[in-house]
Amino acid sequence: MPIYEIQHAIPLSISQKDELAAAITTLHSTTFTTPKLFVQVFYTDVSTRDVYIGGVARSGNHIKGQVRSGASRSQAEWNTLCVEMARAWDKVCGVPLPTRKGGKEQGDTKLHSVTLMGGMVAGLEVGFVLPSAGGDVDWIRENMAAFRKRADEGDEDMKGLVADVEARGLLVDEGKSAVQRLEEALGWGDAA
């Protein structure tokens, strides 16, 4: 569903790419109800491209996201997501300073921007028409039998999807989330 492009002017190792992709996937899927299988992250090395920032030739590192926006997702959630992605970059890529390798400057490790654009109108992924923003839980419920069938047939992506949905309690039972059912059982929250 969301597609994140990491434009990097500094070299990133495979382990850095793995760690950053995992962080972005977790951040997006836990901020919203998007199953992890549908969070895509890819990398573009922009170190040899002509890039201008403020009208001046300058390289930089950026995270660009194409996401599903809607009334169910607040500006505060999007802002927090951007800040947390920047923190993940700093954790994975190091302090924002120019680095040297063999006496040659390698570029500044700082993240110049995180930009999320909400223009995704429709999509099809792993054979399923994607839901609108905020419709993930209903969509999961409607498609769970098909997800399980494909998982049972050996589809590794679907096995991961089913495990993710179950581990995070994204399924709804009688209109109540797993958290609501737990609160009700314990006499907490609205059930108190």
GROMACS .gro file of C-alpha atoms in nm:
model
  192
    1MET     CA    1   0.000   0.000   0.000
    2PRO     CA    2   0.254   0.265   0.099
    3ILE     CA    3   0.564   0.291  -0.115
    4TYR     CA    4   0.872   0.447   0.043
    5GLU     CA    5   1.173   0.548  -0.162
    6ILE     CA    6   1.499   0.612   0.020
    7GLN     CA    7   1.708   0.848  -0.192
    8HIS     CA    8   2.060   0.825  -0.054
    9ALA     CA    9   2.368   1.024  -0.152
   10ILE     CA   10   2.585   0.830   0.092
   11PRO     CA   11   2.668   0.462   0.051
   12LEU     CA   12   2.443   0.232   0.254
   13SER     CA   13   2.538  -0.124   0.342
   14ILE     CA   14   2.296  -0.413   0.301
   15SER     CA   15   2.258  -0.432   0.680
   16GLN     CA   16   2.176  -0.059   0.697
   17LYS     CA   17   1.919  -0.101   0.421
   18ASP     CA   18   1.768  -0.403   0.597
   19GLU     CA   19   1.749  -0.222   0.932
   20LEU     CA   20   1.605   0.099   0.786
   21ALA     CA   21   1.345  -0.091   0.579
   22ALA     CA   22   1.242  -0.288   0.889
   23ALA     CA   23   1.211   0.033   1.093
   24ILE     CA   24   1.002   0.211   0.829
   25THR     CA   25   0.780  -0.095   0.786
   26THR     CA   26   0.722  -0.123   1.160
   27LEU     CA   27   0.662   0.250   1.200
   28HIS     CA   28   0.403   0.264   0.922
   29SER     CA   29   0.226  -0.061   1.010
   30THR     CA   30   0.198   0.025   1.381
   31THR     CA   31   0.096   0.388   1.327
   32PHE     CA   32  -0.188   0.261   1.107
   33THR     CA   33  -0.340  -0.086   1.057
   34THR     CA   34  -0.150  -0.166   0.738
   35PRO     CA   35  -0.023  -0.526   0.730
   36LYS     CA   36   0.357  -0.532   0.702
   37LEU     CA   37   0.346  -0.729   0.374
   38PHE     CA   38   0.206  -0.422   0.199
   39VAL     CA   39   0.471  -0.171   0.310
   40GLN     CA   40   0.725  -0.136   0.028
   41VAL     CA   41   1.066   0.025   0.071
   42PHE     CA   42   1.318   0.068  -0.209
   43TYR     CA   43   1.647   0.248  -0.240
   44THR     CA   44   1.777   0.486  -0.504
   45ASP     CA   45   2.143   0.586  -0.503
   46VAL     CA   46   2.144   0.955  -0.598
   47SER     CA   47   2.517   1.012  -0.542
   48THR     CA   48   2.584   1.045  -0.915
   49ARG     CA   49   2.271   1.245  -1.002
   50ASP     CA   50   2.260   1.619  -1.046
   51VAL     CA   51   2.052   1.734  -0.749
   52TYR     CA   52   1.977   2.094  -0.660
   53ILE     CA   53   1.851   2.202  -0.320
   54GLY     CA   54   1.756   2.567  -0.289
   55GLY     CA   55   1.886   2.626  -0.642
   56VAL     CA   56   2.235   2.508  -0.549
   57ALA     CA   57   2.398   2.182  -0.660
   58ARG     CA   58   2.407   1.972  -0.345
   59SER     CA   59   2.359   1.609  -0.259
   60GLY     CA   60   2.124   1.498   0.013
   61ASN     CA   61   1.943   1.203   0.166
   62HIS     CA   62   1.564   1.190   0.152
   63ILE     CA   63   1.275   0.960   0.239
   64LYS     CA   64   0.979   0.997   0.002
   65GLY     CA   65   0.653   0.816   0.064
   66GLN     CA   66   0.348   0.758  -0.152
   67VAL     CA   67   0.071   0.680   0.098
   68ARG     CA   68  -0.306   0.651   0.132
   69SER     CA   69  -0.440   0.956   0.311
   70GLY     CA   70  -0.788   1.003   0.445
   71ALA     CA   71  -0.998   1.136   0.729
   72SER     CA   72  -0.907   0.840   0.951
   73ARG     CA   73  -0.541   0.948   0.954
   74SER     CA   74  -0.464   1.270   1.138
   75GLN     CA   75  -0.201   1.529   1.057
   76ALA     CA   76  -0.048   1.462   1.400
   77GLU     CA   77  -0.003   1.094   1.309
   78TRP     CA   78   0.165   1.185   0.979
   79ASN     CA   79   0.392   1.439   1.150
   80THR     CA   80   0.492   1.189   1.419
   81LEU     CA   81   0.560   0.929   1.151
   82CYS     CA   82   0.795   1.171   0.972
   83VAL     CA   83   0.982   1.252   1.293
   84GLU     CA   84   1.016   0.883   1.385
   85MET     CA   85   1.145   0.797   1.036
   86ALA     CA   86   1.409   1.069   1.072
   87ARG     CA   87   1.508   0.920   1.409
   88ALA     CA   88   1.532   0.576   1.251
   89TRP     CA   89   1.759   0.720   0.979
   90ASP     CA   90   1.987   0.878   1.242
   91LYS     CA   91   2.001   0.553   1.439
   92VAL     CA   92   2.085   0.342   1.135
   93CYS     CA   93   2.301   0.583   0.935
   94GLY     CA   94   2.482   0.767   1.212
   95VAL     CA   95   2.528   1.121   1.329
   96PRO     CA   96   2.471   1.388   1.064
   97LEU     CA   97   2.831   1.469   0.974
   98PRO     CA   98   3.036   1.437   0.657
   99THR     CA   99   3.236   1.113   0.656
  100ARG     CA  100   3.577   1.040   0.507
  101LYS     CA  101   3.701   0.721   0.350
  102GLY     CA  102   4.055   0.700   0.219
  103GLY     CA  103   4.093   1.077   0.256
  104LYS     CA  104   3.790   1.142   0.033
  105GLU     CA  105   3.474   1.304   0.167
  106GLN     CA  106   3.181   1.061   0.139
  107GLY     CA  107   2.895   1.303   0.195
  108ASP     CA  108   2.684   1.416   0.483
  109THR     CA  109   2.495   1.138   0.661
  110LYS     CA  110   2.212   1.369   0.769
  111LEU     CA  111   1.863   1.317   0.637
  112HIS     CA  112   1.757   1.627   0.445
  113SER     CA  113   1.383   1.551   0.425
  114VAL     CA  114   1.095   1.313   0.484
  115THR     CA  115   0.809   1.387   0.245
  116LEU     CA  116   0.484   1.191   0.240
  117MET     CA  117   0.239   1.236  -0.046
  118GLY     CA  118  -0.117   1.108  -0.018
  119GLY     CA  119  -0.222   1.074  -0.377
  120MET     CA  120  -0.275   0.698  -0.396
  121VAL     CA  121  -0.617   0.653  -0.556
  122ALA     CA  122  -0.630   0.277  -0.613
  123GLY     CA  123  -0.406  -0.025  -0.636
  124LEU     CA  124  -0.376  -0.400  -0.672
  125GLU     CA  125  -0.117  -0.587  -0.469
  126VAL     CA  126  -0.051  -0.963  -0.454
  127GLY     CA  127  -0.383  -1.010  -0.632
  128PHE     CA  128  -0.600  -0.803  -0.397
  129VAL     CA  129  -0.760  -0.465  -0.466
  130LEU     CA  130  -0.632  -0.232  -0.194
  131PRO     CA  131  -0.866  -0.065   0.055
  132SER     CA  132  -0.902   0.308   0.103
  133ALA     CA  133  -0.720   0.468   0.396
  134GLY     CA  134  -0.875   0.362   0.724
  135GLY     CA  135  -1.049   0.061   0.567
  136ASP     CA  136  -0.775  -0.189   0.648
  137VAL     CA  137  -0.954  -0.380   0.926
  138ASP     CA  138  -1.273  -0.437   0.724
  139TRP     CA  139  -1.062  -0.530   0.420
  140ILE     CA  140  -0.859  -0.780   0.624
  141ARG     CA  141  -1.180  -0.935   0.761
  142GLU     CA  142  -1.330  -0.961   0.410
  143ASN     CA  143  -1.016  -1.122   0.263
  144MET     CA  144  -0.886  -1.328   0.556
  145ALA     CA  145  -1.025  -1.656   0.421
  146ALA     CA  146  -0.841  -1.599   0.091
  147PHE     CA  147  -0.522  -1.501   0.280
  148ARG     CA  148  -0.543  -1.821   0.488
  149LYS     CA  149  -0.615  -2.037   0.182
  150ARG     CA  150  -0.308  -1.905   0.002
  151ALA     CA  151  -0.101  -1.944   0.320
  152ASP     CA  152  -0.217  -2.305   0.354
  153GLU     CA  153  -0.116  -2.362  -0.010
  154GLY     CA  154   0.239  -2.256   0.077
  155ASP     CA  155   0.243  -1.886  -0.020
  156GLU     CA  156   0.516  -1.747   0.208
  157ASP     CA  157   0.393  -1.387   0.174
  158MET     CA  158   0.046  -1.490   0.287
  159LYS     CA  159   0.187  -1.696   0.576
  160GLY     CA  160   0.365  -1.381   0.692
  161LEU     CA  161   0.053  -1.170   0.642
  162VAL     CA  162  -0.167  -1.407   0.844
  163ALA     CA  163   0.093  -1.423   1.123
  164ASP     CA  164   0.124  -1.041   1.128
  165VAL     CA  165  -0.253  -0.988   1.141
  166GLU     CA  166  -0.294  -1.244   1.420
  167ALA     CA  167   0.006  -1.123   1.623
  168ARG     CA  168  -0.115  -0.762   1.610
  169GLY     CA  169  -0.478  -0.846   1.684
  170LEU     CA  170  -0.606  -0.675   1.371
  171LEU     CA  171  -0.897  -0.915   1.329
  172VAL     CA  172  -1.233  -0.796   1.453
  173ASP     CA  173  -1.469  -1.030   1.638
  174GLU     CA  174  -1.834  -0.924   1.669
  175GLY     CA  175  -1.737  -0.566   1.591
  176LYS     CA  176  -1.484  -0.552   1.875
  177SER     CA  177  -1.108  -0.538   1.843
  178ALA     CA  178  -0.883  -0.773   2.037
  179VAL     CA  179  -0.799  -0.484   2.273
  180GLN     CA  180  -1.167  -0.406   2.331
  181ARG     CA  181  -1.239  -0.775   2.403
  182LEU     CA  182  -0.948  -0.788   2.650
  183GLU     CA  183  -1.062  -0.467   2.824
  184GLU     CA  184  -1.413  -0.608   2.846
  185ALA     CA  185  -1.287  -0.936   2.992
  186LEU     CA  186  -1.079  -0.748   3.250
  187GLY     CA  187  -1.342  -0.484   3.325
  188TRP     CA  188  -1.124  -0.198   3.196
  189GLY     CA  189  -1.186   0.089   2.956
  190ASP     CA  190  -1.543   0.146   2.840
  191ALA     CA  191  -1.645  -0.188   2.993
  192ALA     CA  192  -1.557  -0.071   3.347
   0.00000   0.00000   0.00000
